[in-house]
């Protein structure tokens, strides 16, 4: 195969793998009994999930009054968590779609797990608007369904409705994209399995045979889905930012919101991918497929998007001052130095200052640093949403309605519950599906496998080839 | 078709480079390849096999346009004909605020339509049983298959000779139902 091999690139697959070895390494975690770490993780995750379900039922039974929202601060932890989870959900599609279009081969090591993470994060996110409406049994009012209310339709001019369409489309498209990628790999698992397992994977693999024509269509489909998912992923967080930007609240009503939200979403999404990948590669022994160089590439994205977010924060401050508009100026003064100053400080420290350590190559390639930083970034991005939502609302136009907000145990419980959902699903995913895209790894093996790269470097060093290289 | 047995003779290769040269050789000898099966998409194989480019993107475009029309048309109908309401002093037919939903539904229709089309034309779906020639094809074997129904022994021998001369690791036959 005429693979383009660059000797200066780091190998994407290490350990001198053969095709069969790749299958073996990636399929085997689904074939053996779960280890102690998995069982412990699953118990903690399902415990959190159970507590989350309890808190949600509590909310539904007693109503939104069990939350500490008030007339001034109508959005608190719920929408903060919603935006936070949606943001995390952006990395999966970014890795699988945008990096596919840019022909970034390193995506093959992490795309499968990142896409799974996207789907689970979007599920967590979609939960919040659903329960925040209070009367969840009439939640179908969200949709423009034929009805007996007039017929009164939904407001298509409302960004909240755009958001509903954006999130549902994003979830559906991510799911289809992810599953289509999984089908050939499920076939690999099917062909190794025996008995009952074979029957299950036979259903999951949709009767995949590996025919050349099917592969051709599969690649064509993946490419077009990537092409469609790329503007989609940018549109989703743009529309989420419209929830704020189209309002007339000082501090929200700004045109910088769409790009700034998208950058922040990618930033937090990559951080979550790092958190998960560092654990996954260790527990499932996938260090040869998710290498230090993968981690370094993602850290570069984190550094870039973190800096973009930092520029956006400073731009907001500058424009508030430059506008000469006192309400806007007060909103930002209040964010930085008001009652919630500590959340602004946490946001600045975690999102803008701390990622700057990634200018150092040594730190970019350090697992410990990366892990700690990924947690920092996620904390920082949570505070960013909290700063935008709660601190802005707490000090509105009328000082007589100024208020303060702290969550109740129910709100905290629902947030913890979404971690339960997320990790329960993720842990189940690592048991049933190949967490690295097997077919895609095989297709880059000759371009990115260490044994092929070494051979190439040796050939290039031969005296008869040196002349050619120097050109 | 389900009543007749389809005899298939297939050779397994260990490497995609060997496979590609074998496919080239088969084309030169004018052998009628039934299908080629690989564990991953092998680039450069389609032109040698003479596969025409997939037209899925055309289908995708049509589905997308259907989505655009439905979304934009429906919102226009609701706000100008069925139940006109003034929101924030804006006109009934306020095109800019229809754009986000129109875009989302375009993408949604294109994606769902293409994925459904893909599985339909490939004859795949939940619970479909396509017989697998060899279980190692989804692992590390690259397979060329010939349909040998009604072939004489000499023709089959010729195919076996072809497999041997092109470096096939194994040659097997199987009857598909």
Coordinates of C-alpha atoms in Angstrom, one line a residue:
Chain A
X1 CA 0.0 0.0 0.0
X2 CA 1.3 3.4 -0.8
X3 CA 1.1 4.8 2.7
X4 CA 2.7 8.1 3.2
X5 CA 5.3 7.5 5.9
X6 CA 7.0 10.4 7.5
X7 CA 10.1 9.3 9.5
X8 CA 9.9 12.4 11.7
X9 CA 6.5 11.6 13.0
X10 CA 6.1 9.7 16.2
X11 CA 4.6 6.2 15.9
X12 CA 0.9 6.0 16.5
X13 CA 1.0 2.3 17.3
X14 CA 3.9 1.0 19.4
X15 CA 4.9 -2.5 20.3
X16 CA 5.5 -3.8 16.8
X17 CA 1.9 -5.0 16.5
X18 CA 0.6 -7.3 13.8
X19 CA -3.0 -7.1 12.6
X20 CA -3.9 -10.1 14.7
X21 CA -2.3 -8.7 17.8
X22 CA -4.4 -5.5 17.4
X23 CA -7.6 -7.6 17.3
X24 CA -6.4 -9.6 20.3
X25 CA -5.4 -6.5 22.4
X26 CA -8.6 -4.5 21.8
X27 CA -11.1 -7.3 21.9
X28 CA -9.8 -9.2 24.9
X29 CA -11.1 -6.7 27.5
X30 CA -14.7 -7.5 26.3
X31 CA -14.0 -11.2 26.6
X32 CA -12.7 -11.7 30.1
X33 CA -14.4 -11.2 33.4
X34 CA -14.2 -7.6 34.7
X35 CA -11.3 -6.8 37.1
X36 CA -11.6 -5.5 40.6
X37 CA -11.0 -1.9 39.5
X38 CA -14.0 -2.1 37.1
X39 CA -16.3 -3.7 39.7
X40 CA -15.4 -1.0 42.3
X41 CA -15.8 1.8 39.7
X42 CA -19.2 0.3 38.6
X43 CA -20.4 0.1 42.2
X44 CA -19.5 3.7 42.9
X45 CA -21.0 4.9 39.6
X46 CA -24.2 3.0 40.0
X47 CA -24.5 4.2 43.6
X48 CA -24.2 7.8 42.4
X49 CA -26.7 7.0 39.7
X50 CA -29.2 5.7 42.3
X51 CA -28.8 8.8 44.4
X52 CA -29.3 10.9 41.3
X53 CA -32.5 9.1 40.4
X54 CA -33.7 9.6 44.0
X55 CA -33.0 13.3 43.8
X56 CA -34.8 13.6 40.5
X57 CA -37.8 11.7 41.8
X58 CA -37.7 14.1 44.8
X59 CA -37.7 17.1 42.5
X60 CA -40.6 15.7 40.4
X61 CA -42.6 14.8 43.5
X62 CA -42.2 18.0 45.5
X63 CA -41.5 20.3 42.6
X64 CA -38.8 22.8 41.7
X65 CA -39.3 24.4 45.1
X66 CA -36.9 21.8 46.4
X67 CA -34.2 23.7 44.5
X68 CA -32.9 27.0 45.8
X69 CA -33.7 29.0 42.7
X70 CA -35.6 32.2 43.4
X71 CA -37.3 34.9 41.4
X72 CA -33.9 36.7 40.8
X73 CA -31.8 33.6 40.1
X74 CA -34.0 31.5 37.9
X75 CA -31.1 29.4 36.5
X76 CA -28.6 27.9 38.9
X77 CA -26.9 24.6 39.0
X78 CA -29.3 23.0 36.6
X79 CA -28.4 25.1 33.5
X80 CA -24.8 25.3 34.6
X81 CA -24.6 21.6 34.6
X82 CA -26.5 21.4 31.3
X83 CA -24.1 23.7 29.5
X84 CA -21.1 22.0 31.2
X85 CA -22.2 18.5 30.0
X86 CA -23.0 19.7 26.5
X87 CA -19.6 21.2 26.3
X88 CA -18.0 18.0 27.3
X89 CA -20.0 16.3 24.6
X90 CA -18.2 18.3 22.0
X91 CA -14.8 16.6 22.0
X92 CA -16.1 13.3 20.6
X93 CA -17.5 14.7 17.5
X94 CA -14.6 17.1 17.1
X95 CA -12.1 14.3 17.3
X96 CA -14.1 12.0 15.0
X97 CA -15.4 14.5 12.5
X98 CA -13.1 17.5 12.3
X99 CA -9.9 15.6 12.7
X100 CA -11.2 13.1 10.1
X101 CA -11.6 15.9 7.6
X102 CA -8.2 17.2 8.5
X103 CA -6.7 13.7 8.0
X104 CA -5.3 13.7 11.5
X105 CA -4.4 10.0 11.9
X106 CA -3.9 10.2 15.7
X107 CA -7.7 10.4 16.0
X108 CA -8.0 6.7 15.4
X109 CA -6.6 5.8 18.8
X110 CA -9.1 7.9 20.8
X111 CA -12.2 8.5 18.6
X112 CA -14.3 5.6 19.6
X113 CA -14.1 6.3 23.3
X114 CA -14.5 10.0 22.8
X115 CA -17.6 9.5 20.7
X116 CA -19.0 7.2 23.4
X117 CA -18.3 9.9 25.9
X118 CA -20.1 12.5 23.8
X119 CA -23.2 10.4 23.7
X120 CA -23.3 9.8 27.4
X121 CA -22.5 13.5 28.1
X122 CA -25.3 14.6 25.9
X123 CA -27.7 12.3 27.8
X124 CA -26.6 13.9 31.1
X125 CA -27.1 17.3 29.6
X126 CA -30.5 16.7 28.1
X127 CA -31.7 15.6 31.5
X128 CA -31.5 19.1 33.0
X129 CA -33.9 21.1 30.8
X130 CA -36.2 18.1 31.0
X131 CA -36.5 18.2 34.8
X132 CA -36.2 22.0 35.1
X133 CA -39.6 22.4 33.4
X134 CA -41.1 21.1 36.6
X135 CA -44.0 19.2 35.1
X136 CA -42.1 16.5 33.3
X137 CA -45.3 14.7 32.3
X138 CA -46.1 17.5 29.9
X139 CA -42.5 17.7 28.5
X140 CA -43.8 16.9 25.1
X141 CA -45.0 20.5 24.9
X142 CA -41.4 21.1 23.9
X143 CA -42.1 19.5 20.5
X144 CA -44.2 21.0 17.7
X145 CA -46.8 18.2 18.0
X146 CA -50.4 18.5 16.7
X147 CA -52.3 19.4 19.8
X148 CA -55.6 20.5 21.3
X149 CA -54.3 23.8 22.6
X150 CA -55.5 26.0 19.9
X151 CA -53.7 24.4 18.0
X152 CA -51.0 26.5 19.5
X153 CA -47.5 25.8 18.2
X154 CA -44.1 26.2 19.9
X155 CA -42.2 29.4 19.4
X156 CA -39.8 28.8 16.6
X157 CA -38.2 32.2 17.3
X158 CA -37.0 31.1 20.7
X159 CA -33.4 30.1 21.2
X160 CA -34.6 27.6 23.8
X161 CA -36.5 25.8 21.1
X162 CA -33.5 26.0 18.7
X163 CA -31.6 24.4 21.5
X164 CA -34.0 21.5 21.7
X165 CA -33.6 20.9 18.0
X166 CA -29.8 21.3 18.2
X167 CA -29.3 18.9 21.1
X168 CA -31.7 16.2 19.7
X169 CA -30.0 16.4 16.3
X170 CA -26.6 16.3 17.8
X171 CA -27.5 13.3 19.9
X172 CA -29.0 11.4 17.0
X173 CA -26.2 12.2 14.6
X174 CA -23.5 11.3 17.1
X175 CA -25.2 8.0 17.9
X176 CA -25.5 7.1 14.2
X177 CA -21.9 8.1 13.5
X178 CA -20.6 6.1 16.5
X179 CA -22.6 3.0 15.8
X180 CA -21.7 2.9 12.1
X181 CA -18.1 3.0 13.1
X182 CA -18.7 0.2 15.6
X183 CA -20.4 -2.2 13.2
X184 CA -17.2 -3.6 11.6
X185 CA -15.6 -3.9 15.0
X186 CA -18.7 -5.7 16.4
X187 CA -18.2 -8.1 13.5
X188 CA -14.6 -8.7 14.6
X189 CA -15.9 -9.5 18.1
X190 CA -18.6 -11.7 16.7
X191 CA -16.2 -13.8 14.7
X192 CA -14.1 -14.5 17.8
X193 CA -17.1 -15.2 20.0
X194 CA -18.8 -18.5 20.7
X195 CA -22.4 -19.5 21.7
X196 CA -24.7 -16.9 23.2
X197 CA -22.2 -14.1 22.9
X198 CA -21.9 -14.8 19.1
X199 CA -25.7 -14.4 18.8
X200 CA -25.7 -11.0 20.5
X201 CA -22.8 -9.7 18.5
X202 CA -24.4 -11.1 15.4
X203 CA -27.3 -8.8 16.0
X204 CA -25.1 -5.9 16.9
X205 CA -22.9 -6.3 13.8
X206 CA -25.8 -6.1 11.4
X207 CA -24.4 -8.9 9.2
X208 CA -21.2 -7.2 8.3
X209 CA -18.9 -9.2 6.0
X210 CA -16.1 -6.9 5.1
X211 CA -16.9 -6.8 1.4
X212 CA -14.9 -4.3 -0.6
X213 CA -18.0 -2.5 -1.8
X214 CA -19.3 -2.2 1.7
X215 CA -16.1 -0.8 2.9
X216 CA -16.1 1.7 0.1
X217 CA -19.6 2.9 1.0
X218 CA -18.8 2.8 4.7
X219 CA -15.8 5.2 4.1
X220 CA -18.0 7.4 2.0
X221 CA -20.7 7.5 4.6
X222 CA -18.2 8.2 7.4
X223 CA -16.7 11.1 5.4
X224 CA -20.1 12.7 4.7
X225 CA -21.3 12.2 8.2
X226 CA -18.0 13.9 9.3
X227 CA -18.7 16.7 6.9
X228 CA -22.2 17.2 8.3
X229 CA -21.2 16.7 11.9
X230 CA -18.5 19.4 11.7
X231 CA -20.9 22.4 11.2
X232 CA -23.3 20.6 13.5
X233 CA -20.9 20.5 16.4
X234 CA -20.1 24.2 15.9
X235 CA -23.8 25.0 15.7
X236 CA -24.8 23.2 18.8
X237 CA -22.8 25.2 21.2
X238 CA -23.4 28.3 19.2
X239 CA -27.1 27.7 19.8
X240 CA -26.5 27.0 23.5
X241 CA -24.8 30.4 23.7
X242 CA -27.9 32.0 22.0
X243 CA -29.9 30.9 25.0
X244 CA -27.9 33.7 26.7
X245 CA -26.8 36.0 23.9
X246 CA -30.3 36.7 22.6
X247 CA -31.5 37.9 26.0
X248 CA -31.1 41.5 27.2
X249 CA -29.2 40.7 30.4
X250 CA -25.9 42.7 30.7
X251 CA -23.0 40.2 30.5
X252 CA -25.1 37.8 28.3
X253 CA -26.1 40.0 25.4
X254 CA -22.8 39.8 23.5
X255 CA -21.8 38.7 20.0
X256 CA -18.7 37.1 21.3
X257 CA -20.7 34.3 22.9
X258 CA -20.9 31.7 20.0
X259 CA -17.1 31.4 19.3
X260 CA -16.3 31.7 22.9
X261 CA -18.7 29.0 23.9
X262 CA -17.5 26.7 21.1
X263 CA -13.9 27.1 22.2
X264 CA -14.8 26.5 25.8
X265 CA -16.7 23.4 24.8
X266 CA -13.8 21.9 22.9
X267 CA -11.5 22.8 25.8
X268 CA -13.6 21.0 28.4
X269 CA -14.4 18.1 26.1
X270 CA -10.7 17.4 25.5
X271 CA -10.0 17.6 29.2
X272 CA -12.7 15.0 29.9
X273 CA -11.3 12.8 27.1
X274 CA -7.9 13.0 28.8
X275 CA -9.3 12.1 32.2
X276 CA -11.0 9.1 30.8
X277 CA -8.3 8.0 28.4
X278 CA -5.5 8.1 31.0
X279 CA -7.5 5.7 33.2
X280 CA -8.8 3.6 30.3
X281 CA -5.4 3.0 28.6
X282 CA -3.9 2.0 32.0
X283 CA -6.8 -0.3 33.1
X284 CA -7.3 -2.0 29.7
X285 CA -3.6 -2.1 28.8
X286 CA -4.0 0.0 25.7
X287 CA -0.8 2.1 26.1
X288 CA 0.4 0.9 22.6
X289 CA -2.7 2.5 21.0
X290 CA -3.2 5.6 23.1
X291 CA 0.4 6.7 23.4
X292 CA 2.0 9.6 25.1
X293 CA 2.1 11.3 21.7
X294 CA -1.8 11.1 21.6
X295 CA -1.9 12.6 25.0
X296 CA 0.5 15.3 23.9
X297 CA -1.6 16.1 20.8
X298 CA -4.7 16.5 23.0
X299 CA -2.8 18.7 25.4
X300 CA -1.9 21.0 22.5
X301 CA -5.6 21.4 21.7
X302 CA -6.3 22.1 25.4
X303 CA -3.6 24.8 25.4
X304 CA -4.9 26.4 22.2
X305 CA -8.6 26.4 23.2
X306 CA -7.7 27.4 26.8
X307 CA -5.9 30.4 25.5
X308 CA -8.8 31.2 23.2
X309 CA -11.1 31.1 26.1
X310 CA -8.7 33.4 28.0
X311 CA -8.6 35.9 25.2
X312 CA -12.5 35.8 25.2
X313 CA -12.6 36.6 28.9
X314 CA -10.3 39.6 28.5
X315 CA -12.1 40.8 25.4
X316 CA -15.4 40.7 27.4
X317 CA -13.8 42.8 30.1
X318 CA -12.3 45.3 27.6
X319 CA -15.5 45.6 25.6
X320 CA -17.5 46.2 28.8
X321 CA -15.3 49.1 29.7
X322 CA -15.0 50.4 26.1
X323 CA -18.8 50.3 25.6
X324 CA -19.3 53.0 28.2
X325 CA -22.5 51.2 29.1
X326 CA -22.7 51.2 32.9
X327 CA -24.9 48.1 33.3
X328 CA -22.4 46.1 31.2
X329 CA -19.5 47.5 33.2
X330 CA -21.2 46.7 36.5
X331 CA -22.0 43.2 35.4
X332 CA -18.3 42.5 34.8
X333 CA -17.1 44.4 37.8
X334 CA -19.6 42.3 39.8
X335 CA -18.4 39.0 38.2
X336 CA -14.8 39.6 39.1
X337 CA -15.1 41.4 42.5
X338 CA -18.7 40.9 43.6
X339 CA -20.2 38.3 46.0
X340 CA -19.2 35.5 43.7
X341 CA -15.6 36.6 43.2
X342 CA -14.3 33.2 44.2
X343 CA -16.0 31.5 41.3
X344 CA -14.5 34.1 38.9
X345 CA -11.2 33.5 40.4
X346 CA -11.5 29.7 40.1
X347 CA -12.5 30.1 36.5
X348 CA -9.6 32.3 35.6
X349 CA -7.1 30.2 37.5
X350 CA -8.2 26.8 36.1
X351 CA -9.0 27.9 32.6
X352 CA -6.6 30.6 31.6
X353 CA -3.6 30.3 33.9
X354 CA -3.2 26.6 34.5
X355 CA -3.2 25.4 30.9
X356 CA -0.3 27.6 30.2
X357 CA 2.0 25.0 31.8
X358 CA 1.4 23.0 28.6
X359 CA 3.9 25.2 26.8
X360 CA 6.4 22.9 28.3
X361 CA 6.9 19.8 26.3
X362 CA 7.9 17.8 29.4
X363 CA 4.6 18.6 31.1
X364 CA 2.6 17.9 28.0
X365 CA 4.0 14.5 28.0
X366 CA 3.6 13.8 31.7
X367 CA 0.7 11.5 32.6
X368 CA 0.4 12.9 36.1
X369 CA 0.4 16.5 35.0
X370 CA -2.1 15.8 32.3
X371 CA -4.4 14.0 34.6
X372 CA -4.3 16.8 37.2
X373 CA -4.7 19.5 34.6
X374 CA -7.7 17.7 33.0
X375 CA -9.5 17.8 36.3
X376 CA -8.5 21.5 36.8
X377 CA -9.9 22.4 33.4
X378 CA -13.2 20.6 34.1
X379 CA -13.6 22.4 37.4
X380 CA -12.7 25.7 35.7
X381 CA -15.2 25.2 32.9
X382 CA -17.9 24.4 35.4
X383 CA -17.2 27.6 37.2
X384 CA -17.2 29.5 33.9
X385 CA -20.9 28.5 33.3
X386 CA -21.7 29.2 37.0
X387 CA -20.1 32.7 36.7
X388 CA -22.0 33.5 33.5
X389 CA -25.3 32.2 34.8
X390 CA -25.7 32.7 38.6
X391 CA -23.4 35.7 39.3
X392 CA -25.0 37.6 36.4
X393 CA -28.5 36.9 37.5
X394 CA -27.7 37.6 41.2
X395 CA -27.2 41.3 40.5
X396 CA -29.7 42.5 38.0
X397 CA -31.1 46.0 37.2
X398 CA -33.0 46.5 40.5
X399 CA -30.9 46.4 43.7
X400 CA -34.1 45.6 45.6
X401 CA -34.3 42.2 43.9
X402 CA -30.6 41.3 44.3
X403 CA -30.2 37.9 45.7
X404 CA -27.8 35.1 46.6
X405 CA -28.0 31.5 45.6
X406 CA -26.5 28.2 47.0
X407 CA -27.8 24.8 45.8
X408 CA -29.8 22.5 48.0
X409 CA -28.8 18.8 48.5
X410 CA -31.3 17.9 45.7
X411 CA -29.5 20.0 43.1
X412 CA -26.1 18.6 44.2
X413 CA -27.6 15.1 44.2
X414 CA -28.8 15.5 40.6
X415 CA -25.4 16.7 39.6
X416 CA -23.7 13.8 41.3
X417 CA -26.3 11.6 39.6
X418 CA -25.2 12.7 36.2
X419 CA -21.7 11.5 37.0
X420 CA -23.4 8.2 37.9
X421 CA -25.1 8.1 34.6
X422 CA -22.0 9.0 32.7
X423 CA -19.6 6.6 34.4
X424 CA -22.1 3.7 34.5
X425 CA -22.6 4.0 30.8
X426 CA -18.9 4.5 30.1
X427 CA -18.0 1.5 32.2
X428 CA -20.6 -0.7 30.5
X429 CA -19.3 0.5 27.2
X430 CA -15.7 -0.6 28.0
X431 CA -17.1 -4.1 28.7
X432 CA -19.2 -4.6 25.6
X433 CA -17.5 -2.7 22.8
X434 CA -14.0 -2.4 21.5
X435 CA -12.8 1.0 23.0
X436 CA -10.4 1.6 20.2
X437 CA -11.6 1.5 16.6
X438 CA -10.0 -1.8 15.5
X439 CA -10.4 -1.4 11.8
X440 CA -9.2 2.1 11.7
X441 CA -6.1 1.3 13.8
X442 CA -5.3 -1.5 11.3
X443 CA -5.7 0.9 8.4
X444 CA -3.1 3.2 9.8
X445 CA -0.7 0.5 11.0
X446 CA 1.6 0.7 8.0
X447 CA 1.7 4.5 8.2
X448 CA 1.9 4.8 11.9
X449 CA 3.2 1.6 13.4
X450 CA 6.6 1.8 15.0
X451 CA 8.1 -1.2 13.2
X452 CA 7.3 0.4 9.8
X453 CA 8.5 3.8 10.8
X454 CA 11.8 2.4 12.1
X455 CA 12.3 0.5 8.9
X456 CA 11.7 3.6 7.0
X457 CA 14.2 5.6 9.1
X458 CA 16.8 2.9 8.6
X459 CA 16.3 2.9 4.9
X460 CA 16.6 6.7 4.8
X461 CA 19.9 6.5 6.6
X462 CA 21.4 4.2 4.1
X463 CA 24.2 6.1 2.1
X464 CA 22.5 5.5 -1.3
X465 CA 19.3 7.1 0.0
X466 CA 20.9 10.0 1.9
X467 CA 21.3 12.1 -1.2
X468 CA 17.6 11.8 -2.0
X469 CA 16.6 12.9 1.5
X470 CA 18.8 16.0 1.4
X471 CA 16.9 17.4 -1.5
Chain B
X1 CA -31.9 -17.8 -5.0
X2 CA -32.3 -19.2 -1.5
X3 CA -32.7 -22.8 -2.8
X4 CA -29.6 -23.0 -4.9
X5 CA -26.3 -23.6 -3.3
X6 CA -23.6 -21.1 -4.2
X7 CA -20.2 -22.7 -4.4
X8 CA -17.5 -20.3 -3.5
X9 CA -13.7 -20.8 -3.8
X10 CA -11.7 -18.3 -1.9
X11 CA -8.1 -17.6 -1.1
X12 CA -6.8 -15.9 2.0
X13 CA -3.8 -13.6 1.9
X14 CA -1.8 -12.3 4.9
X15 CA -1.2 -8.8 3.7
X16 CA -3.0 -6.1 1.8
X17 CA -0.1 -5.6 -0.6
X18 CA -0.3 -9.2 -1.6
X19 CA -4.0 -8.9 -2.0
X20 CA -3.8 -5.9 -4.2
X21 CA -1.2 -7.5 -6.6
X22 CA -3.4 -10.7 -6.7
X23 CA -6.5 -8.7 -7.6
X24 CA -4.5 -7.0 -10.3
X25 CA -3.3 -10.3 -11.6
X26 CA -6.8 -11.7 -11.5
X27 CA -8.0 -8.7 -13.6
X28 CA -5.2 -9.3 -16.1
X29 CA -6.2 -12.9 -16.4
X30 CA -9.8 -11.8 -16.8
X31 CA -10.9 -13.9 -13.9
X32 CA -14.4 -13.0 -12.6
X33 CA -13.9 -12.0 -9.0
X34 CA -17.1 -12.5 -6.9
X35 CA -16.0 -10.2 -4.0
X36 CA -13.0 -9.2 -2.0
X37 CA -13.2 -9.2 1.8
X38 CA -10.8 -7.3 4.0
X39 CA -10.6 -6.5 7.8
X40 CA -10.3 -2.8 7.1
X41 CA -10.8 -0.5 4.1
X42 CA -7.8 -1.0 1.8
X43 CA -7.2 2.2 -0.1
X44 CA -6.5 1.9 -3.8
X45 CA -8.4 -1.4 -4.1
X46 CA -11.6 0.1 -5.6
X47 CA -10.1 1.3 -8.9
X48 CA -8.3 -2.1 -9.4
X49 CA -11.5 -3.9 -8.7
X50 CA -13.4 -1.6 -11.0
X51 CA -15.8 -0.4 -8.4
X52 CA -17.5 2.8 -9.3
X53 CA -17.6 5.6 -6.8
X54 CA -20.3 5.5 -4.2
X55 CA -23.3 7.7 -4.8
X56 CA -24.3 8.0 -1.2
X57 CA -23.4 11.6 -1.1
X58 CA -26.1 12.3 -3.8
X59 CA -28.7 10.6 -1.7
X60 CA -27.4 12.5 1.3
X61 CA -27.9 15.8 -0.5
X62 CA -31.4 14.9 -1.5
X63 CA -32.4 13.9 2.1
X64 CA -30.8 17.1 3.3
X65 CA -32.9 19.2 0.9
X66 CA -36.0 17.4 2.0
X67 CA -35.2 18.3 5.6
X68 CA -34.6 22.0 4.6
X69 CA -37.9 22.1 2.9
X70 CA -39.9 20.5 5.6
X71 CA -38.4 22.6 8.4
X72 CA -38.6 25.9 6.6
X73 CA -41.9 25.2 5.0
X74 CA -43.5 24.0 8.3
X75 CA -42.3 27.0 10.3
X76 CA -43.5 29.4 7.6
X77 CA -46.9 27.7 7.5
X78 CA -47.3 27.8 11.3
X79 CA -46.3 31.5 11.6
X80 CA -47.9 33.0 8.5
X81 CA -51.0 30.8 8.0
X82 CA -52.0 28.5 10.8
X83 CA -51.5 30.6 13.9
X84 CA -49.7 33.9 13.3
X85 CA -48.3 35.4 16.6
X86 CA -46.2 38.5 17.0
X87 CA -43.1 37.8 19.1
X88 CA -41.1 40.8 20.2
X89 CA -42.5 43.0 17.4
X90 CA -40.9 40.9 14.7
X91 CA -42.6 40.0 11.5
X92 CA -44.5 36.8 11.2
X93 CA -42.2 35.6 8.4
X94 CA -38.9 36.2 10.2
X95 CA -36.4 34.3 8.2
X96 CA -33.3 34.7 10.4
X97 CA -34.9 33.1 13.3
X98 CA -35.9 30.1 11.2
X99 CA -32.3 29.4 10.1
X100 CA -31.1 27.4 13.2
X101 CA -33.9 24.9 13.1
X102 CA -33.8 24.7 9.3
X103 CA -30.1 23.9 9.6
X104 CA -30.5 21.3 12.3
X105 CA -33.2 19.5 10.4
X106 CA -31.2 19.5 7.2
X107 CA -28.4 17.7 9.0
X108 CA -30.7 15.4 10.8
X109 CA -32.6 14.3 7.7
X110 CA -29.4 13.9 5.7
X111 CA -27.7 11.7 8.4
X112 CA -30.7 9.5 9.1
X113 CA -31.5 9.1 5.5
X114 CA -27.9 8.2 4.5
X115 CA -27.4 5.8 7.3
X116 CA -30.7 4.0 6.5
X117 CA -29.8 4.0 2.8
X118 CA -26.3 2.6 3.6
X119 CA -27.6 -0.4 5.5
X120 CA -30.4 -1.0 3.0
X121 CA -28.2 -1.1 -0.1
X122 CA -25.6 -3.2 1.8
X123 CA -28.2 -5.6 2.9
X124 CA -27.4 -5.1 6.5
X125 CA -29.5 -4.5 9.6
X126 CA -30.1 -5.8 13.1
X127 CA -30.5 -9.6 13.0
X128 CA -29.3 -10.0 9.4
X129 CA -27.3 -13.2 8.9
X130 CA -24.8 -12.8 6.1
X131 CA -22.7 -15.9 5.9
X132 CA -19.1 -15.3 6.7
X133 CA -16.6 -17.1 4.4
X134 CA -13.9 -17.3 7.1
X135 CA -13.9 -15.9 10.6
X136 CA -10.4 -14.5 10.3
X137 CA -11.5 -12.1 7.6
X138 CA -12.5 -9.6 10.3
X139 CA -9.2 -10.2 12.0
X140 CA -6.1 -10.4 9.8
X141 CA -6.9 -12.2 6.5
X142 CA -7.6 -10.7 3.2
X143 CA -9.8 -12.7 1.0
X144 CA -10.6 -13.0 -2.8
X145 CA -13.6 -15.1 -3.6
X146 CA -14.8 -16.6 -6.8
X147 CA -18.2 -18.1 -7.5
X148 CA -17.6 -21.6 -8.8
X149 CA -21.2 -22.7 -9.5
X150 CA -21.3 -25.0 -12.5
X151 CA -17.6 -24.7 -13.2
X152 CA -15.7 -27.7 -14.5
X153 CA -12.8 -29.2 -12.6
X154 CA -10.3 -27.7 -14.9
X155 CA -11.6 -24.2 -14.3
X156 CA -11.5 -24.7 -10.6
X157 CA -7.9 -26.0 -10.9
X158 CA -7.0 -22.9 -12.8
X159 CA -8.3 -20.7 -10.0
X160 CA -6.4 -22.8 -7.5
X161 CA -3.3 -22.3 -9.6
X162 CA -4.0 -18.6 -9.6
X163 CA -4.2 -18.5 -5.8
X164 CA -0.9 -20.5 -5.5
X165 CA 0.9 -18.3 -8.0
X166 CA -0.2 -15.1 -6.2
X167 CA 0.9 -16.3 -2.8
X168 CA -2.4 -17.1 -1.1
X169 CA -1.9 -18.5 2.4
X170 CA -4.9 -20.8 2.2
X171 CA -7.4 -21.8 -0.4
X172 CA -10.8 -23.1 0.7
X173 CA -14.2 -23.6 -0.7
X174 CA -17.5 -23.2 0.9
X175 CA -21.1 -23.4 -0.2
X176 CA -23.3 -20.5 0.8
X177 CA -27.0 -20.9 1.2

